Tab-separated table of C-alpha atoms and ligand atoms in Angstrom:
chain	number	residue	atom	x	y	z
A	13	MET	CA	0.000	0.000	0.000
A	14	GLY	CA	1.453	3.313	-1.010
A	15	THR	CA	1.525	6.172	1.408
A	16	TRP	CA	-0.235	9.422	0.579
A	17	GLU	CA	1.216	12.864	0.223
A	18	ASN	CA	-0.307	15.789	2.117
A	19	ILE	CA	-3.924	16.355	1.081
A	20	ASP	CA	-3.098	19.816	-0.204
A	21	VAL	CA	-0.327	18.409	-2.416
A	22	ILE	CA	-2.561	15.657	-3.823
A	23	ALA	CA	-5.320	18.149	-4.722
A	24	LYS	CA	-2.806	20.531	-6.323
A	25	LYS	CA	-1.431	17.715	-8.473
A	26	VAL	CA	-4.963	16.864	-9.588
A	27	ARG	CA	-5.594	20.489	-10.542
A	28	ASN	CA	-2.303	20.571	-12.476
A	29	LYS	CA	-3.190	17.303	-14.251
A	30	LYS	CA	-0.216	15.492	-12.668
A	31	LEU	CA	-2.566	13.033	-10.969
A	32	SER	CA	-5.902	11.830	-12.227
A	33	PRO	CA	-8.910	11.473	-9.888
A	34	LEU	CA	-9.596	8.054	-11.421
A	35	GLU	CA	-6.097	6.898	-10.534
A	36	LEU	CA	-6.569	8.113	-6.954
A	37	VAL	CA	-9.928	6.406	-6.490
A	38	ASN	CA	-8.520	3.221	-7.984
A	39	LYS	CA	-5.594	3.313	-5.593
A	40	ALA	CA	-7.869	3.857	-2.564
A	41	ILE	CA	-10.244	1.060	-3.591
A	42	ASN	CA	-7.327	-1.337	-4.119
A	43	ASN	CA	-5.888	-0.345	-0.746
A	44	ALA	CA	-9.275	-0.992	0.870
A	45	LYS	CA	-9.457	-4.450	-0.679
A	46	GLN	CA	-5.928	-5.276	0.458
A	47	ALA	CA	-6.763	-4.180	4.004
A	48	LYS	CA	-9.871	-6.383	4.209
A	49	GLU	CA	-8.537	-8.536	7.062
A	50	PHE	CA	-8.652	-5.532	9.412
A	51	ASN	CA	-12.441	-5.274	9.018
A	52	ALA	CA	-12.260	-1.467	9.108
A	53	ILE	CA	-14.791	-0.878	6.327
A	54	ILE	CA	-18.500	-1.765	6.266
A	55	SER	CA	-19.271	-0.787	2.666
A	56	LEU	CA	-17.282	0.307	-0.358
A	57	GLN	CA	-18.868	2.318	-3.153
A	58	GLU	CA	-16.552	1.619	-6.038
A	59	ASP	CA	-18.900	2.438	-8.937
A	60	VAL	CA	-20.300	5.625	-7.427
A	61	ALA	CA	-16.789	6.829	-6.584
A	62	MET	CA	-15.501	6.082	-10.084
A	63	GLN	CA	-18.391	8.038	-11.602
A	64	LYS	CA	-17.580	11.007	-9.400
A	65	ALA	CA	-13.926	10.770	-10.407
A	66	LYS	CA	-14.939	10.780	-14.074
A	67	LYS	CA	-17.047	13.897	-13.542
A	68	ILE	CA	-14.123	15.705	-11.923
A	69	ASP	CA	-11.915	14.578	-14.783
A	70	GLU	CA	-14.353	16.058	-17.287
A	71	LYS	CA	-14.383	19.318	-15.388
A	72	ILE	CA	-10.578	19.411	-15.527
A	73	GLN	CA	-10.691	18.867	-19.297
A	74	ASN	CA	-13.245	21.683	-19.588
A	75	LYS	CA	-11.118	23.933	-17.370
A	76	LYS	CA	-13.865	24.253	-14.754
A	77	ASP	CA	-13.301	24.868	-11.048
A	78	ILE	CA	-12.875	21.531	-9.245
A	79	GLY	CA	-12.386	22.602	-5.632
A	80	ARG	CA	-9.739	22.488	-2.938
A	81	LEU	CA	-9.956	18.735	-2.323
A	82	ALA	CA	-10.299	17.716	-5.949
A	83	GLY	CA	-9.990	13.972	-6.411
A	84	VAL	CA	-8.969	13.209	-2.809
A	85	PRO	CA	-10.579	9.917	-1.710
A	86	PHE	CA	-11.983	9.642	1.809
A	87	ILE	CA	-14.011	7.387	4.092
A	88	VAL	CA	-16.571	8.341	6.775
A	89	LYS	CA	-17.764	6.508	9.854
A	90	ASP	CA	-20.982	4.658	9.047
A	91	ASN	CA	-23.061	6.910	11.295
A	92	PHE	CA	-22.874	9.692	8.666
A	93	MET	CA	-25.858	9.652	6.331
A	94	THR	CA	-24.615	9.395	2.757
A	95	PHE	CA	-25.918	8.545	-0.670
A	96	GLY	CA	-24.341	5.667	-2.582
A	97	SER	CA	-24.528	2.916	0.039
A	98	GLU	CA	-26.437	1.978	3.162
A	99	THR	CA	-25.991	3.799	6.476
A	100	THR	CA	-26.002	1.286	9.333
A	101	ALA	CA	-24.401	2.883	12.422
A	102	ALA	CA	-22.961	-0.673	12.647
A	103	SER	CA	-26.219	-1.825	14.218
A	104	ASN	CA	-28.540	-4.664	13.167
A	105	ILE	CA	-31.463	-2.294	13.596
A	106	LEU	CA	-30.327	-0.156	10.637
A	107	LYS	CA	-28.976	-2.854	8.316
A	108	GLY	CA	-30.238	-2.112	4.802
A	109	TYR	CA	-31.183	1.501	5.581
A	110	HIS	CA	-30.666	3.995	2.764
A	111	ALA	CA	-30.525	7.626	3.870
A	112	PRO	CA	-32.813	10.093	2.093
A	113	TYR	CA	-30.352	12.962	2.559
A	114	GLN	CA	-26.632	13.478	3.221
A	115	SER	CA	-24.789	14.908	6.206
A	116	THR	CA	-23.606	18.498	5.866
A	117	ALA	CA	-19.967	17.551	6.552
A	118	VAL	CA	-19.954	15.056	3.669
A	119	GLU	CA	-21.744	17.551	1.397
A	120	ARG	CA	-19.109	20.187	2.136
A	121	LEU	CA	-16.240	17.798	1.421
A	122	GLU	CA	-17.827	16.639	-1.821
A	123	SER	CA	-18.546	20.191	-2.941
A	124	GLU	CA	-14.777	20.769	-2.788
A	125	GLY	CA	-14.172	17.723	-4.985
A	126	ALA	CA	-13.303	15.065	-2.352
A	127	ILE	CA	-14.573	11.581	-3.273
A	128	LEU	CA	-16.272	9.308	-0.743
A	129	ILE	CA	-15.208	5.702	-1.350
A	130	GLY	CA	-16.750	3.919	1.620
A	131	LYS	CA	-18.104	3.769	5.146
A	132	ALA	CA	-16.051	2.795	8.180
A	133	ASN	CA	-16.854	0.313	10.937
A	134	LEU	CA	-17.679	1.533	14.466
A	135	ASP	CA	-19.234	0.414	17.726
A	136	ALA	CA	-22.986	0.272	17.097
A	137	PHE	CA	-24.383	3.807	17.434
A	138	ALA	CA	-20.857	4.901	18.422
A	139	CYS	CA	-21.241	3.299	21.859
A	140	GLY	CA	-17.941	1.764	22.849
A	141	SER	CA	-14.178	2.133	22.993
A	142	SER	CA	-12.986	-0.812	20.918
A	143	THR	CA	-15.486	-1.527	18.071
A	144	GLU	CA	-16.198	-4.836	19.817
A	145	ASN	CA	-19.789	-3.539	20.072
A	146	SER	CA	-20.150	-3.428	16.278
A	147	ASP	CA	-22.722	-5.799	14.774
A	148	PHE	CA	-20.266	-6.094	11.846
A	149	GLY	CA	-17.364	-7.544	13.877
A	150	VAL	CA	-14.344	-5.948	15.511
A	151	VAL	CA	-11.808	-3.700	13.716
A	152	LYS	CA	-8.258	-5.000	14.084
A	153	ASN	CA	-5.409	-2.715	15.011
A	154	PRO	CA	-3.154	-1.930	12.017
A	155	HIS	CA	-0.070	-2.387	14.217
A	156	ASN	CA	-1.104	-5.809	15.510
A	157	PRO	CA	-4.312	-7.568	14.427
A	158	GLU	CA	-4.700	-9.259	17.819
A	159	TYR	CA	-5.375	-5.858	19.377
A	160	VAL	CA	-8.328	-3.480	19.146
A	161	ALA	CA	-8.101	-0.343	17.029
A	162	GLY	CA	-10.000	1.614	19.705
A	163	GLY	CA	-13.462	3.039	19.393
A	164	SER	CA	-15.878	4.030	18.556
A	165	SER	CA	-14.376	5.466	15.330
A	166	GLY	CA	-12.017	2.453	15.111
A	167	GLY	CA	-12.604	1.911	11.389
A	168	SER	CA	-12.000	5.586	10.582
A	169	ALA	CA	-8.688	5.567	12.487
A	170	ALA	CA	-7.568	2.230	11.044
A	171	VAL	CA	-8.149	3.254	7.404
A	172	VAL	CA	-5.873	6.266	7.860
A	173	ALA	CA	-3.227	4.270	9.758
A	174	LEU	CA	-3.361	1.626	6.993
A	175	ASP	CA	-2.999	4.312	4.295
A	176	VAL	CA	-6.219	3.244	2.611
A	177	VAL	CA	-7.191	6.920	2.241
A	178	PRO	CA	-5.509	10.222	3.217
A	179	PHE	CA	-8.269	11.151	5.660
A	180	SER	CA	-11.524	10.084	7.235
A	181	LEU	CA	-14.293	11.530	9.379
A	182	GLY	CA	-15.323	10.278	12.789
A	183	THR	CA	-17.575	11.404	15.610
A	184	ASP	CA	-16.524	12.055	19.191
A	185	THR	CA	-19.035	12.012	22.061
A	186	GLY	CA	-16.691	10.926	24.847
A	187	GLY	CA	-13.411	10.279	23.051
A	188	SER	CA	-14.383	8.290	19.978
A	189	ILE	CA	-12.058	10.156	17.608
A	190	ARG	CA	-9.129	10.685	19.961
A	191	LEU	CA	-8.968	7.222	21.533
A	192	PRO	CA	-8.751	5.215	18.289
A	193	ALA	CA	-6.378	7.838	16.841
A	194	SER	CA	-4.122	7.288	19.846
A	195	PHE	CA	-4.378	3.468	19.561
A	196	CYS	CA	-3.655	3.518	15.795
A	197	GLY	CA	-0.916	6.200	15.745
A	198	VAL	CA	-2.712	8.908	13.747
A	199	VAL	CA	-4.015	12.442	14.387
A	200	GLY	CA	-7.584	12.634	15.742
A	201	TYR	CA	-9.306	15.922	16.393
A	202	LYS	CA	-12.499	16.813	18.236
A	203	PRO	CA	-13.430	20.422	17.394
A	204	THR	CA	-15.285	22.835	19.679
A	205	TYR	CA	-18.879	21.651	20.206
A	206	GLY	CA	-20.961	23.011	17.340
A	207	LEU	CA	-18.070	24.060	15.096
A	208	VAL	CA	-18.994	21.323	12.617
A	209	SER	CA	-22.657	20.701	11.795
A	210	ARG	CA	-24.169	17.477	13.131
A	211	PHE	CA	-26.877	17.495	10.482
A	212	GLY	CA	-27.213	14.031	8.968
A	213	VAL	CA	-25.113	12.351	11.645
A	214	ILE	CA	-26.883	9.638	13.624
A	215	ALA	CA	-27.191	10.970	17.160
A	216	LEU	CA	-25.673	9.370	20.240
A	217	ALA	CA	-25.814	12.157	22.869
A	218	SER	CA	-26.729	15.408	21.169
A	219	SER	CA	-25.179	17.775	23.723
A	220	LEU	CA	-21.817	15.982	23.403
A	221	ASP	CA	-21.604	14.721	19.787
A	222	VAL	CA	-18.986	16.368	17.567
A	223	VAL	CA	-17.807	15.630	14.016
A	224	GLY	CA	-14.066	15.705	13.304
A	225	PRO	CA	-11.319	14.515	10.965
A	226	ILE	CA	-8.741	11.755	11.367
A	227	THR	CA	-5.552	12.374	9.370
A	228	SER	CA	-1.822	11.620	9.254
A	229	SER	CA	-0.773	15.179	10.117
A	230	VAL	CA	-2.110	18.263	11.898
A	231	GLU	CA	-1.658	20.198	8.652
A	232	ASP	CA	-4.158	17.903	6.923
A	233	THR	CA	-6.535	18.313	9.859
A	234	GLN	CA	-6.437	22.108	9.429
A	235	LEU	CA	-7.413	21.815	5.787
A	236	ILE	CA	-10.306	19.439	6.429
A	237	LEU	CA	-11.621	21.596	9.281
A	238	ASP	CA	-11.393	24.622	7.017
A	239	VAL	CA	-13.716	22.884	4.559
A	240	ILE	CA	-16.291	21.457	6.997
A	241	ALA	CA	-16.507	24.090	9.790
A	242	GLY	CA	-19.177	26.709	10.287
A	243	LYS	CA	-22.820	27.585	10.604
A	244	ASP	CA	-25.474	25.430	9.006
A	245	GLY	CA	-29.136	26.291	8.627
A	246	LYS	CA	-29.915	22.633	9.244
A	247	ASP	CA	-28.247	22.447	12.700
A	248	SER	CA	-29.209	25.175	15.142
A	249	THR	CA	-26.262	24.321	17.413
A	250	ALA	CA	-23.679	24.971	14.671
A	251	VAL	CA	-21.594	28.039	15.540
A	252	ASP	CA	-19.698	30.736	13.634
A	253	ARG	CA	-16.258	29.928	12.319
A	254	GLU	CA	-12.975	31.770	11.859
A	255	LYS	CA	-12.221	32.999	8.400
A	256	SER	CA	-9.505	30.379	7.962
A	257	TYR	CA	-8.062	27.504	9.976
A	258	ILE	CA	-4.939	27.247	7.852
A	259	THR	CA	-1.968	28.532	9.866
A	260	ASP	CA	1.694	27.751	10.201
A	261	GLU	CA	3.151	26.253	13.339
A	262	GLU	CA	2.693	28.543	16.374
A	263	SER	CA	5.984	29.068	18.189
A	264	LEU	CA	5.941	27.654	21.703
A	265	LYS	CA	8.145	30.465	23.051
A	266	GLY	CA	6.385	31.976	26.061
A	267	LYS	CA	3.278	29.832	25.559
A	268	ARG	CA	1.679	28.765	28.829
A	269	VAL	CA	1.137	25.016	28.919
A	270	GLY	CA	-0.640	23.257	31.805
A	271	VAL	CA	-0.041	19.558	32.380
A	272	ILE	CA	-3.265	18.202	33.881
A	273	LYS	CA	-2.362	16.405	37.115
A	274	GLN	CA	-5.448	14.152	37.086
A	275	PHE	CA	-4.655	12.957	33.551
A	276	MET	CA	-1.220	11.818	34.721
A	277	GLU	CA	-2.867	9.649	37.410
A	278	HIS	CA	-5.854	7.399	36.648
A	279	GLY	CA	-3.739	4.248	36.470
A	280	LEU	CA	-1.419	5.674	33.827
A	281	ASP	CA	0.805	3.025	32.253
A	282	GLY	CA	4.508	3.582	33.034
A	283	GLU	CA	5.705	3.616	29.433
A	284	VAL	CA	2.882	5.948	28.339
A	285	ARG	CA	3.934	8.283	31.169
A	286	ASN	CA	7.580	8.173	30.007
A	287	LEU	CA	6.636	9.113	26.460
A	288	VAL	CA	4.369	11.964	27.604
A	289	GLU	CA	7.062	13.254	29.972
A	290	ASN	CA	9.655	13.111	27.168
A	291	LYS	CA	7.386	15.209	25.018
A	292	ILE	CA	6.790	17.653	27.887
A	293	ASN	CA	10.581	18.075	28.231
A	294	LYS	CA	10.852	18.947	24.555
A	295	ILE	CA	7.992	21.421	24.893
A	296	THR	CA	9.816	23.064	27.818
A	297	GLN	CA	13.053	23.172	25.815
A	298	SER	CA	11.189	24.970	23.040
A	299	GLY	CA	10.563	27.892	25.375
A	300	ALA	CA	7.082	27.140	26.676
A	301	VAL	CA	6.260	27.793	30.330
A	302	VAL	CA	5.099	24.395	31.538
A	303	GLU	CA	3.348	23.925	34.874
A	304	GLU	CA	1.356	21.208	36.563
A	305	VAL	CA	-2.297	22.146	36.952
A	306	SER	CA	-4.906	20.440	39.097
A	307	LEU	CA	-8.585	20.195	38.141
A	308	PRO	CA	-10.125	18.115	40.957
A	309	ILE	CA	-13.545	18.083	39.260
A	310	LEU	CA	-12.048	15.766	36.628
A	311	ASP	CA	-12.354	12.913	39.112
A	312	GLU	CA	-16.127	13.181	38.651
A	313	ALA	CA	-16.080	13.505	34.841
A	314	LEU	CA	-16.510	9.839	33.955
A	315	ALA	CA	-19.434	9.309	36.347
A	316	CYS	CA	-21.056	12.483	35.047
A	317	TYR	CA	-20.598	11.338	31.427
A	318	TYR	CA	-22.075	7.889	32.075
A	319	ILE	CA	-25.270	9.544	33.348
A	320	ILE	CA	-25.724	12.303	30.761
A	321	MET	CA	-24.704	10.197	27.746
A	322	PRO	CA	-27.137	7.274	28.370
A	323	ALA	CA	-29.927	9.732	29.258
A	324	GLU	CA	-29.576	11.415	25.860
A	325	LEU	CA	-28.928	8.142	24.022
A	326	SER	CA	-32.042	6.480	25.436
A	327	SER	CA	-34.185	9.288	24.094
A	328	ASN	CA	-32.345	9.425	20.740
A	329	LEU	CA	-32.816	5.676	20.247
A	330	ALA	CA	-36.557	5.867	20.927
A	331	ARG	CA	-37.157	6.587	17.236
A	332	TYR	CA	-36.029	3.080	16.196
A	333	ASP	CA	-39.394	1.420	16.593
A	334	GLY	CA	-39.641	-0.816	13.530
A	335	ILE	CA	-42.058	1.572	11.823
A	336	ARG	CA	-39.896	4.330	10.422
A	337	TYR	CA	-36.337	3.094	9.972
A	338	GLY	CA	-34.469	-0.087	9.125
A	339	HIS	CA	-35.281	-3.420	10.738
A	340	SER	CA	-38.854	-4.353	11.595
A	341	SER	CA	-39.570	-7.676	13.291
A	342	SER	CA	-41.324	-10.052	10.916
A	343	SER	CA	-42.881	-12.201	13.659
A	344	ALA	CA	-44.738	-9.380	15.452
A	345	LYS	CA	-48.539	-9.622	15.520
A	346	SER	CA	-49.457	-6.244	16.996
A	347	ILE	CA	-48.060	-2.729	17.068
A	348	ASN	CA	-46.803	-3.223	20.614
A	349	GLU	CA	-45.105	-6.458	19.663
A	350	THR	CA	-43.520	-4.683	16.679
A	351	TYR	CA	-41.881	-2.175	19.010
A	352	ILE	CA	-40.730	-4.762	21.513
A	353	LYS	CA	-39.495	-7.427	19.096
A	354	THR	CA	-37.835	-4.982	16.703
A	355	ARG	CA	-35.881	-3.306	19.483
A	356	ASN	CA	-35.075	-6.601	21.155
A	357	GLU	CA	-33.755	-8.111	17.909
A	358	GLY	CA	-32.082	-4.954	16.612
A	359	PHE	CA	-30.240	-3.577	19.649
A	360	SER	CA	-27.137	-5.246	21.084
A	361	SER	CA	-26.835	-5.894	24.811
A	362	GLU	CA	-24.612	-2.816	25.244
A	363	LEU	CA	-27.281	-0.582	23.739
A	364	LYS	CA	-29.954	-2.196	25.912
A	365	ARG	CA	-27.771	-1.595	28.971
A	366	ARG	CA	-27.446	2.091	28.068
A	367	ILE	CA	-31.162	2.469	27.300
A	368	MET	CA	-31.958	1.050	30.730
A	369	LEU	CA	-29.378	3.261	32.441
A	370	GLY	CA	-30.667	6.306	30.593
A	371	THR	CA	-34.340	5.756	31.285
A	372	PHE	CA	-33.512	4.985	34.935
A	373	VAL	CA	-31.624	8.250	35.542
A	374	LEU	CA	-34.412	10.194	33.820
A	375	SER	CA	-37.265	8.511	35.698
A	376	SER	CA	-39.236	10.739	38.062
A	377	GLY	CA	-37.968	9.041	41.223
A	378	TYR	CA	-34.287	9.293	40.295
A	379	TYR	CA	-34.073	12.382	38.105
A	380	ASP	CA	-32.912	14.680	40.929
A	381	ALA	CA	-30.495	12.155	42.379
A	382	TYR	CA	-28.741	11.347	39.105
A	383	TYR	CA	-29.549	13.394	36.014
A	384	LYS	CA	-29.895	16.761	37.729
A	385	LYS	CA	-26.813	16.188	39.862
A	386	ALA	CA	-24.803	15.206	36.779
A	387	GLN	CA	-25.880	18.440	35.069
A	388	LEU	CA	-24.655	20.419	38.097
A	389	VAL	CA	-21.318	18.611	37.972
A	390	ARG	CA	-21.136	19.365	34.247
A	391	SER	CA	-21.727	23.083	34.875
A	392	LYS	CA	-18.936	23.119	37.454
A	393	LEU	CA	-16.647	21.291	35.068
A	394	ILE	CA	-17.351	23.848	32.312
A	395	ALA	CA	-16.652	26.720	34.743
A	396	ASP	CA	-13.438	25.149	36.068
A	397	PHE	CA	-12.160	24.495	32.557
A	398	GLU	CA	-12.903	28.073	31.571
A	399	LYS	CA	-11.105	29.441	34.615
A	400	THR	CA	-8.065	27.240	34.084
A	401	LEU	CA	-7.937	27.906	30.353
A	402	SER	CA	-7.913	31.651	30.997
A	403	LYS	CA	-4.465	31.117	32.541
A	404	TYR	CA	-3.028	28.736	29.944
A	405	ASP	CA	-2.846	28.626	26.164
A	406	VAL	CA	-3.293	24.872	26.158
A	407	LEU	CA	-3.661	21.980	28.582
A	408	ILE	CA	-1.956	18.680	27.849
A	409	GLY	CA	-1.831	15.070	29.017
A	410	PRO	CA	-2.014	11.571	27.595
A	411	THR	CA	-4.996	10.669	25.392
A	412	ALA	CA	-5.475	7.300	27.041
A	413	SER	CA	-3.950	5.689	30.122
A	414	THR	CA	-2.752	2.657	28.143
A	415	THR	CA	-1.971	1.566	24.610
A	416	ALA	CA	-4.462	-0.609	22.678
A	417	PHE	CA	-5.565	-3.735	24.518
A	418	LYS	CA	-6.039	-7.281	23.228
A	419	ILE	CA	-9.322	-8.098	21.499
A	420	GLY	CA	-11.657	-9.695	24.059
A	421	LYS	CA	-9.813	-8.444	27.153
A	422	ASN	CA	-12.547	-6.073	28.385
A	423	ILE	CA	-15.558	-7.420	26.570
A	424	ASN	CA	-17.158	-9.026	29.632
A	425	ASN	CA	-16.395	-6.108	31.914
A	426	PRO	CA	-18.384	-3.023	30.851
A	427	LEU	CA	-17.052	-0.946	33.723
A	428	GLN	CA	-13.455	-1.634	32.687
A	429	MET	CA	-14.417	-0.649	29.134
A	430	TYR	CA	-16.016	2.598	30.366
A	431	LEU	CA	-12.777	3.400	32.212
A	432	MET	CA	-10.988	3.627	28.849
A	433	ASP	CA	-12.707	7.021	28.412
A	434	ILE	CA	-11.580	8.477	31.724
A	435	ILE	CA	-9.206	11.009	30.136
A	436	THR	CA	-11.214	11.930	27.050
A	437	VAL	CA	-14.787	12.598	28.273
A	438	ALA	CA	-14.014	15.909	30.023
A	439	ALA	CA	-13.417	17.791	26.757
A	440	ASN	CA	-16.858	16.697	25.513
A	441	LEU	CA	-18.605	17.701	28.726
A	442	ALA	CA	-16.893	21.110	28.580
A	443	GLY	CA	-17.392	21.511	24.809
A	444	VAL	CA	-13.724	22.447	24.331
A	445	PRO	CA	-11.562	21.401	21.356
A	446	ALA	CA	-9.056	18.587	21.879
A	447	ILE	CA	-6.626	16.813	19.598
A	448	SER	CA	-4.641	13.599	19.917
A	449	ILE	CA	-1.247	13.483	18.207
A	450	PRO	CA	1.044	10.439	18.043
A	451	ILE	CA	4.138	10.743	20.276
A	452	GLY	CA	5.864	7.381	19.942
A	453	MET	CA	5.580	3.658	20.453
A	454	SER	CA	5.417	1.522	23.575
A	455	VAL	CA	6.092	-2.179	22.976
A	456	ASN	CA	5.274	-1.717	19.264
A	457	MET	CA	1.954	0.016	19.939
A	458	PRO	CA	1.319	3.743	19.382
A	459	VAL	CA	0.847	6.312	22.151
A	460	GLY	CA	-1.022	9.610	21.781
A	461	MET	CA	-0.855	12.939	23.575
A	462	GLN	CA	-3.907	15.133	24.017
A	463	ILE	CA	-3.855	18.923	23.649
A	464	ILE	CA	-6.879	20.948	24.792
A	465	SER	CA	-7.735	24.623	24.441
A	466	LYS	CA	-10.550	27.067	25.123
A	467	GLN	CA	-13.866	26.837	23.262
A	468	LYS	CA	-13.592	28.311	19.763
A	469	GLU	CA	-9.798	28.564	19.974
A	470	ASP	CA	-9.474	25.734	17.474
A	471	LYS	CA	-7.198	27.710	15.210
A	472	LYS	CA	-4.680	28.422	17.942
A	473	LEU	CA	-4.921	24.831	19.186
A	474	LEU	CA	-4.093	23.446	15.750
A	475	GLY	CA	-1.157	25.863	15.309
A	476	ILE	CA	0.305	24.758	18.639
A	477	ALA	CA	-0.390	21.099	17.857
A	478	ARG	CA	1.537	21.469	14.583
A	479	GLU	CA	4.559	22.715	16.466
A	480	MET	CA	4.294	20.031	19.154
A	481	GLU	CA	3.905	17.342	16.470
A	482	LYS	CA	7.326	18.340	15.075
A	483	LEU	CA	9.228	17.945	18.375
B	13	LIG	N1	-16.339	5.265	24.488
B	13	LIG	C1	-17.345	6.231	24.819
B	13	LIG	C2	-18.680	5.555	24.951
B	13	LIG	O1	-18.716	4.382	24.913
B	13	LIG	C3	-17.338	7.326	23.822
B	13	LIG	C4	-18.201	7.108	22.646
B	13	LIG	C5	-18.080	8.188	21.628
B	13	LIG	O2	-17.309	9.150	21.773
B	13	LIG	N2	-18.886	8.077	20.605
B	13	LIG	O3	-19.690	6.161	25.115
């Protein structure tokens, strides 16, 4: 499998007729077929992609504008609604579902000439940290197929790590872009909440869900964000954007960097700690002012997340009733039986667990004790992050406390699986941007470092991340 040049370089070569879009799509499709054993892709859309490539080719011949991402093949997580193949969210309940409209993020990429070649595997409805909750089987880690690729955007991270395509899109509700990026050794970025439209993305927890790119470099991430960011009439939570997200590296001289104390605890693996500390030393040597910073509220973040997320998920999943979308039980004899049997057959045990948790914390007897309390904790977390981030340019720490684990290791222990998110969920609860960049290998498995900044400071965050990536 050949590696890809920077996205910007590929698109320029297409515009200058040095590369043909057909050649690029062919290469990506062949790569995808060669990488089949990793189970990272749910559906490929070879014919549709080739037709799009031909259209771009014609435009080039006719000297028409072909866009900033002309001919660049990409893959999106299968919870993005797209034309050209089914949209499953990796769940039995949506198998065979064809979306009637496309997500805004995909539309924006395609309007700049990028070509969607397929849909990536994930934990069903993006609920999980390893893709072992996918109804399409687990994604294998590109560095060792006996290990998980991370989740829930495991397929999206694996296809970039395997060089199938130059970039992919994922979604991040509690870490689902950053965790698999860290486990697969690629760049995974969760923008500020609302910076990228969620229109046409199958909802997990709507107050936490964010769309973001997975790439091989921060520079590529800047370009993709620049194309997909900004207001959208179809998503009222989408916020204003900066004029451009394309910047050079931001010098670290004099930058104030806080190392989050709580992130360096939480059962941090020794080798992961060494690699993060090495990186911190280099950041200090580059002239940044590095200090340890304590955010005690972070100890409550995971508990808070595992109340708010299932509460929102349980209500978002209520629409899958066998009447409107996807699977409908064939043995049901009444409308009530249709609801019960469809949901029983279509939802995995992990989704049922979360639906029960969610409806429990929202029930009248427990609302105050759980849901309301979690919202209060969330408000405090947002305030504490804001206060701390007014003193620092960025906060840093590991992305995950360990490297990828063996397939099957945590599958019978949901609590252990939930603990995988202990470092990533806080950025979602606070709505702040966070990026995971690769910082080295521990026993042949990649390690990622997380960089966090203030809400809507995505541009600065990416500039700093570019510099830190170089060290
Ligand atoms: N692993 C987390 C969960 O299981 C995060 C999921 C996500 O970000 N989509 O909920």
